[in-house]
Short mmCIF file of N, CA and C and ligand atoms in Angstrom, two decimals:
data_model
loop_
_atom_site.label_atom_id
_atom_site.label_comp_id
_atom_site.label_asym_id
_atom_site.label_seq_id
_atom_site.Cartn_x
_atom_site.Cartn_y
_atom_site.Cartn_z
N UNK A 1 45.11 32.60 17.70
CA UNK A 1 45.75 33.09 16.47
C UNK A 1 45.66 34.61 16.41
N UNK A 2 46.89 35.15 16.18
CA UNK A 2 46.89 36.76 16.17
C UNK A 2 47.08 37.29 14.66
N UNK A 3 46.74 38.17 13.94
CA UNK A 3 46.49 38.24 12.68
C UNK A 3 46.82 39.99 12.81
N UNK A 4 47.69 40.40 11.67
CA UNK A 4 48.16 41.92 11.35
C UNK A 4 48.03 42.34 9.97
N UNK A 5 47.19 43.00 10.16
CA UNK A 5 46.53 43.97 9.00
C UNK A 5 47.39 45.03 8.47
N UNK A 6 48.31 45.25 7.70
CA UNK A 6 49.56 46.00 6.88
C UNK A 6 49.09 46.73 5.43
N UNK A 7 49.20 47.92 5.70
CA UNK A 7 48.56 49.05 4.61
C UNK A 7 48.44 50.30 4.95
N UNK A 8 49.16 51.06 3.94
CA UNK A 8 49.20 52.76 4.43
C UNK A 8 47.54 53.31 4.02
N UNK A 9 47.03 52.52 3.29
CA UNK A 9 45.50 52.69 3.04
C UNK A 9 44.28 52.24 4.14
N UNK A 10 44.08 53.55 4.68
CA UNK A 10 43.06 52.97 5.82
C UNK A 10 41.91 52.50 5.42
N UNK A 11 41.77 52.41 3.80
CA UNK A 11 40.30 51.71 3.17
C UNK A 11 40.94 50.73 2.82
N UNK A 12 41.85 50.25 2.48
CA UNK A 12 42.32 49.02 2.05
C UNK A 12 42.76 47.96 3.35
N UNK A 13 43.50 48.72 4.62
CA UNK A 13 43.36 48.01 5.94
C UNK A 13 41.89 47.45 6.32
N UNK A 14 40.60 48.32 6.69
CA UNK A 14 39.39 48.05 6.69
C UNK A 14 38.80 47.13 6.03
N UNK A 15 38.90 46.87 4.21
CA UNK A 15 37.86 46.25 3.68
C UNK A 15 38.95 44.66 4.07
N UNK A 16 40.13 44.63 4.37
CA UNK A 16 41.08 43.49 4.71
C UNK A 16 40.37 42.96 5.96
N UNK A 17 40.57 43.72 7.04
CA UNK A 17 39.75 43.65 8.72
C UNK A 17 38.14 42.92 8.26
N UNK A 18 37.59 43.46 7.42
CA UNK A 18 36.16 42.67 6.77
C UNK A 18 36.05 41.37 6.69
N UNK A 19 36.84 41.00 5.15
CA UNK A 19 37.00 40.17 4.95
C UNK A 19 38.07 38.81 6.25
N UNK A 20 38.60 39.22 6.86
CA UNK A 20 39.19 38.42 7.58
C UNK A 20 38.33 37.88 8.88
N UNK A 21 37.29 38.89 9.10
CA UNK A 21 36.47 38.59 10.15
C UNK A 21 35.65 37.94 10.13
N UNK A 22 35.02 37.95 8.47
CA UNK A 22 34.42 36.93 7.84
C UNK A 22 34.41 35.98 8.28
N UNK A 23 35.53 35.28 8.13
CA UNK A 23 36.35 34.10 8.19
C UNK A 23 36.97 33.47 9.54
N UNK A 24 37.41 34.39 10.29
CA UNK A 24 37.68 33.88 11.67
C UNK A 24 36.83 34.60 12.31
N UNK A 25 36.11 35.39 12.87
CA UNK A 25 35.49 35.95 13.42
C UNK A 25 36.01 37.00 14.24
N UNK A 26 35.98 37.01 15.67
CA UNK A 26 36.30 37.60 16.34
C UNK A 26 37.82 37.57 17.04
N UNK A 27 38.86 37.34 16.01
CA UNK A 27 40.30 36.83 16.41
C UNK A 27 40.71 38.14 16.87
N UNK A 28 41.83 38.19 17.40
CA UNK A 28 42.86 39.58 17.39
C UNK A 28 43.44 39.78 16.12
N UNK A 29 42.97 41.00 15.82
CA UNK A 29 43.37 41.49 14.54
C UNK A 29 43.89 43.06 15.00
N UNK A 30 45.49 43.04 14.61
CA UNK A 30 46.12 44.22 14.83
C UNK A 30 46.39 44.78 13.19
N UNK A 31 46.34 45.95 13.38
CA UNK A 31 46.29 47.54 12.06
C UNK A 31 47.87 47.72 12.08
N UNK A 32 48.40 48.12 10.83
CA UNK A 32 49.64 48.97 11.00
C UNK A 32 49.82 49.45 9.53
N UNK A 33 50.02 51.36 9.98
CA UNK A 33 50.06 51.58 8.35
C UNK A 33 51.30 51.60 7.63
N UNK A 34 52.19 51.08 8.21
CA UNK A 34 53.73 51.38 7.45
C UNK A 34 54.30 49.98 8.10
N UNK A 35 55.36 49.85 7.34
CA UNK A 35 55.90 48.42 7.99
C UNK A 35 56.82 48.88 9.06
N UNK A 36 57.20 50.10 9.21
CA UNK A 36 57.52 50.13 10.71
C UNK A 36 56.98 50.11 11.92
N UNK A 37 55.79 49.98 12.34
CA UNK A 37 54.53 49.99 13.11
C UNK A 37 54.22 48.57 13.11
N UNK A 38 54.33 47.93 11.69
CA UNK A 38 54.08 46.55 11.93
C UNK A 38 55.20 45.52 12.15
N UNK A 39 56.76 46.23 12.42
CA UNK A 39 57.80 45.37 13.13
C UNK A 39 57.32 45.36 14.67
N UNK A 40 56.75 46.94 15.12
CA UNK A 40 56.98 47.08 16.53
C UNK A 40 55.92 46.01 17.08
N UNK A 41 54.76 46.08 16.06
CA UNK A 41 53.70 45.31 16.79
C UNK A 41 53.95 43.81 16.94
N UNK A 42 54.78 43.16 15.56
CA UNK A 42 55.32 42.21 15.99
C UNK A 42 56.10 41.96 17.23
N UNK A 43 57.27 42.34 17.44
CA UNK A 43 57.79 42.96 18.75
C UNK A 43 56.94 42.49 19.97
N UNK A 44 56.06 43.26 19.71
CA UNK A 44 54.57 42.89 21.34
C UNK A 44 53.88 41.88 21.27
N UNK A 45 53.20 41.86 19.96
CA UNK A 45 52.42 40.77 19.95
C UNK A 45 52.86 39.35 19.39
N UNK A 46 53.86 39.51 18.94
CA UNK A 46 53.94 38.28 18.38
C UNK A 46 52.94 37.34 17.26
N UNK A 47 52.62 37.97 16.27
CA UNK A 47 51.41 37.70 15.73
C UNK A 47 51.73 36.19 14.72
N UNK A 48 50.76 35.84 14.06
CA UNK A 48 50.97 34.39 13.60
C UNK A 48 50.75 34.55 12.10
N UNK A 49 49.78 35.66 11.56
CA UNK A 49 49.81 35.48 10.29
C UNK A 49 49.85 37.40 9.78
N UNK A 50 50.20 37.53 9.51
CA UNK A 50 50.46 39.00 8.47
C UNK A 50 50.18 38.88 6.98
N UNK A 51 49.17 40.33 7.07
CA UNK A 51 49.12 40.53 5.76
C UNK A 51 50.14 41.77 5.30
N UNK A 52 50.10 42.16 4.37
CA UNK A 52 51.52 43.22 4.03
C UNK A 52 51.67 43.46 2.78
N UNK A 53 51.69 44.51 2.93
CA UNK A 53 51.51 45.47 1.56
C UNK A 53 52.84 45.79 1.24
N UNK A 54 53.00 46.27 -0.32
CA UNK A 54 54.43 46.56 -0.70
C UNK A 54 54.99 48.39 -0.51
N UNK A 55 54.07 48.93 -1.07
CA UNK A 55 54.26 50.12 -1.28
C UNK A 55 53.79 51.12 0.09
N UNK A 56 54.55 51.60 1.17
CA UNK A 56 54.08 52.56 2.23
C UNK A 56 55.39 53.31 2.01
N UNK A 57 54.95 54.07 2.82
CA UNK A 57 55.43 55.27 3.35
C UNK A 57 56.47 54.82 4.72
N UNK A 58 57.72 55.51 5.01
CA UNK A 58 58.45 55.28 6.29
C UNK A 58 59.11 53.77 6.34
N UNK A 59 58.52 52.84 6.38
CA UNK A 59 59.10 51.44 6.04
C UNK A 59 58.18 50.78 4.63
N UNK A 60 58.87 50.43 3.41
CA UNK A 60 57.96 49.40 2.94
C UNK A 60 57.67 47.84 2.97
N UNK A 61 57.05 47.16 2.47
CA UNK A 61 56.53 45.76 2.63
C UNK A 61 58.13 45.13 2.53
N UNK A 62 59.24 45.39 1.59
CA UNK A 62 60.23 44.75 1.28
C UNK A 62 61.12 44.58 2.13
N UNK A 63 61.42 45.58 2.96
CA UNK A 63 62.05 46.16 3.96
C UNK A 63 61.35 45.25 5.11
N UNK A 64 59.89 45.50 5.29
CA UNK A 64 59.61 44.97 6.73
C UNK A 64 59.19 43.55 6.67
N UNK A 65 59.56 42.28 5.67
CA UNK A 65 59.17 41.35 5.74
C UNK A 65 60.50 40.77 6.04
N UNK A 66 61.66 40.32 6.05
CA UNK A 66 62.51 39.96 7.03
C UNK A 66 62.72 40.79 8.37
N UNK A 67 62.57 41.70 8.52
CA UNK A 67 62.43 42.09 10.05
C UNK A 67 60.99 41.50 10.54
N UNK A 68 60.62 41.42 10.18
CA UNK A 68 59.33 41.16 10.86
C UNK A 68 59.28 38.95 11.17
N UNK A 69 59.69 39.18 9.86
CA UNK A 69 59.90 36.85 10.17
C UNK A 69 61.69 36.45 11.07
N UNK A 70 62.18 38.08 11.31
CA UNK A 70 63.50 37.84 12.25
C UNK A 70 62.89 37.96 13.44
N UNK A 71 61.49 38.46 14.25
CA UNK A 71 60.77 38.38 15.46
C UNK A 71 60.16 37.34 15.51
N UNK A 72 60.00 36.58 14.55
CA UNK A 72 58.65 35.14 14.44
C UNK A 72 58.98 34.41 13.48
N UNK A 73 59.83 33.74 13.11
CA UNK A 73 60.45 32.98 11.94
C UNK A 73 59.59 32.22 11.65
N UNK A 74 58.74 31.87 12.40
CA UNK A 74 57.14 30.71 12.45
C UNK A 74 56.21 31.81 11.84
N UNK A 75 56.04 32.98 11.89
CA UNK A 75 55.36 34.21 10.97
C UNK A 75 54.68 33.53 9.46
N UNK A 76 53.71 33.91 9.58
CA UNK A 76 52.99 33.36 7.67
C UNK A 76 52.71 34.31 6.85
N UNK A 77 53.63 35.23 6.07
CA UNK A 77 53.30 36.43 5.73
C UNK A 77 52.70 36.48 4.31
N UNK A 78 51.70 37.10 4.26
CA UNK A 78 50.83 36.94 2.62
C UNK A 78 50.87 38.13 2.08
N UNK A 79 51.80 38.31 1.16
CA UNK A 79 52.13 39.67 0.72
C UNK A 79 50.47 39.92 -0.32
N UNK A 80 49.98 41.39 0.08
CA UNK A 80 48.77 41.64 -0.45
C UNK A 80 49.19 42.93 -1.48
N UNK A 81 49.35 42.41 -2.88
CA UNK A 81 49.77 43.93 -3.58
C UNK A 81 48.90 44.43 -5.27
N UNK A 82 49.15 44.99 -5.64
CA UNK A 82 48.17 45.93 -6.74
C UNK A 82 49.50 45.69 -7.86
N UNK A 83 51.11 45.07 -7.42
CA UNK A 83 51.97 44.81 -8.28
C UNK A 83 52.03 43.13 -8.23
N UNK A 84 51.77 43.07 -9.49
CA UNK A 84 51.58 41.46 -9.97
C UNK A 84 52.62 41.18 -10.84
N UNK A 85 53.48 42.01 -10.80
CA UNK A 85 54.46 41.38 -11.87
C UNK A 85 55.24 40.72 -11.44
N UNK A 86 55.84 39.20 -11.90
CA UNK A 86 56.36 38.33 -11.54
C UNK A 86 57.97 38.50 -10.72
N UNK A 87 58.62 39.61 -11.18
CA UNK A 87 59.44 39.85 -10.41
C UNK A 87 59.54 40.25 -8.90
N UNK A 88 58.12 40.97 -8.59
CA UNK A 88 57.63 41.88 -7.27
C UNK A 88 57.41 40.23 -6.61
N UNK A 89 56.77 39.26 -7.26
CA UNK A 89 56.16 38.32 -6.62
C UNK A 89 57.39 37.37 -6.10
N UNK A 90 58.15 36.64 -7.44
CA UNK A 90 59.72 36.05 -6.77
C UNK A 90 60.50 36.38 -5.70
N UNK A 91 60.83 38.16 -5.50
CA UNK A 91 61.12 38.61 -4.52
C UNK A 91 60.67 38.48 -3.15
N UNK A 92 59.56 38.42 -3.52
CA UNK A 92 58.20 39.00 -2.11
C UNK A 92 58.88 36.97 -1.41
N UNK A 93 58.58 35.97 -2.20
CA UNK A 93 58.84 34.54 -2.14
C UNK A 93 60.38 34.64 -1.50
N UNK A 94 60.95 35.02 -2.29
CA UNK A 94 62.23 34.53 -1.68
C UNK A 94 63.06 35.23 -0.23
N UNK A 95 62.38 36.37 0.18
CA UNK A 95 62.63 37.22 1.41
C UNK A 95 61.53 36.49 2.45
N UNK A 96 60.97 35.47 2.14
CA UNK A 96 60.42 34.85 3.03
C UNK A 96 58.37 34.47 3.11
N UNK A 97 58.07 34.86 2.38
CA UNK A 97 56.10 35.55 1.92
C UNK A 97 55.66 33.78 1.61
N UNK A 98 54.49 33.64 2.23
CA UNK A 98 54.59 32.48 1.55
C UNK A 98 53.58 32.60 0.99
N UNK A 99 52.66 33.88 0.18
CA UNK A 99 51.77 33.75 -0.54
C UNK A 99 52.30 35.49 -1.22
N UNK A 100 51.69 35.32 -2.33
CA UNK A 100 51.77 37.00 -3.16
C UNK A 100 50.22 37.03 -3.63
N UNK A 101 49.32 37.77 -2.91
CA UNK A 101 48.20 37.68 -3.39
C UNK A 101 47.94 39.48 -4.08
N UNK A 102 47.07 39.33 -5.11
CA UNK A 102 46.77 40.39 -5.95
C UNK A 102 45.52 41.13 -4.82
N UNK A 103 45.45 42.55 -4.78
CA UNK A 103 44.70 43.26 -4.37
C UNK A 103 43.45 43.31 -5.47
N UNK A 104 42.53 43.45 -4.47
CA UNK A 104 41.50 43.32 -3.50
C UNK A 104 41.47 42.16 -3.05
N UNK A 105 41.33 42.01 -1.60
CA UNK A 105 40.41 40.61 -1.42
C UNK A 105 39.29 40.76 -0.22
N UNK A 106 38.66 39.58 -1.39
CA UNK A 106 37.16 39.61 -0.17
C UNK A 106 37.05 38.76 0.53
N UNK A 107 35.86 38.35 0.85
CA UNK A 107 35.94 37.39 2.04
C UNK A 107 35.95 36.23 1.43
N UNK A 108 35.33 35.73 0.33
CA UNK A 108 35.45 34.53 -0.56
C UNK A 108 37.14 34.43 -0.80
N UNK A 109 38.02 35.32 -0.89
CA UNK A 109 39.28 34.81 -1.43
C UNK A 109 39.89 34.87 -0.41
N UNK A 110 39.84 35.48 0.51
CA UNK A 110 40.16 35.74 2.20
C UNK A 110 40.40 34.06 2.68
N UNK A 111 39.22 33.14 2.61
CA UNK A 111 38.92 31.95 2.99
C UNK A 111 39.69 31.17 2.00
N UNK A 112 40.11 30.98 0.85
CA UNK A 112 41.09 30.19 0.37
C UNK A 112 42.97 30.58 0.55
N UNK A 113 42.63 31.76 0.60
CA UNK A 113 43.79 32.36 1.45
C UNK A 113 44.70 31.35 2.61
N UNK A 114 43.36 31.42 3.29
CA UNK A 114 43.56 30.99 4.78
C UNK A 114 43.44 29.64 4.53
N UNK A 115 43.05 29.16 3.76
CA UNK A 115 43.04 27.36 3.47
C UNK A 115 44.65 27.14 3.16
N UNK A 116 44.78 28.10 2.00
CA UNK A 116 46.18 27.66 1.45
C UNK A 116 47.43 27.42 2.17
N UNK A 117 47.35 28.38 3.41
CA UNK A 117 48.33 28.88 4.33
C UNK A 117 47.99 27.78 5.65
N UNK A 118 47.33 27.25 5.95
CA UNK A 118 47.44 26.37 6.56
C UNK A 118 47.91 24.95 6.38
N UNK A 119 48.18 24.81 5.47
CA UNK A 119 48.58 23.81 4.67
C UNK A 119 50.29 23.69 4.67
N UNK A 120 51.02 24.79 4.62
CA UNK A 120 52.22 24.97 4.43
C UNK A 120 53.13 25.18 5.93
MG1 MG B 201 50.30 51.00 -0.24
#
């Protein structure tokens, strides 16, 4: 399982990389701070689950979540954002996300995360 860490915040990428390691341990976990970095890495790696932020710089989350499930249509993308308002979230759903989770997460919500998404 390959796993991509999405955030122009290199403290908010990090405490994500934490919590996820938690939980799977030692998986491949690829960084990208803009969603253009995280199409290319899709591109190479082919990754299986993405996390993805809304708001960057150069590409944002909105923009790079159908390019990114047009490289991996099998892709599980869990949009991770600080905007909870129900419209950001419908959107995030209907361009393809199959989770809208509220920022921060730790390793306790990390792990139901990853329950939920296996399921679907
Ligand atoms: Mg951001």
């Amino acid at each position: 399982m390959k796993y991509l860490v999405t955030d122009d915040s290199k403290l908010a990428r990090l405490s994500l990389v934490k919590s996820l390691k938690a939980n799977v341990g030692e998986a491949e976990i690829f960084q990208a701070e803009n969603g253009a970095v995280a199409v290319e890495t899709m591109k190479k790696e082919n990754v299986d689950i993405v996390f993805l932020d809304l708001t960057m710089p150069v590409m944002d989350g909105y923009e790079a979540l159908p390019k990114l499930l047009e490289h991996n249509k099998n892709a599980k993308v869990i949009v991770v954002s600080a905007d909870i308002q129900e419209k950001a979230k419908e959107q995030v759903i209907a361009l393809g996300a199959q989770l809208h989770v509220q920022k921060p997460i730790n390793a306790e919500k990390m792990k139901e995360i990853l329950e939920l998404i296996s399921h679907v």
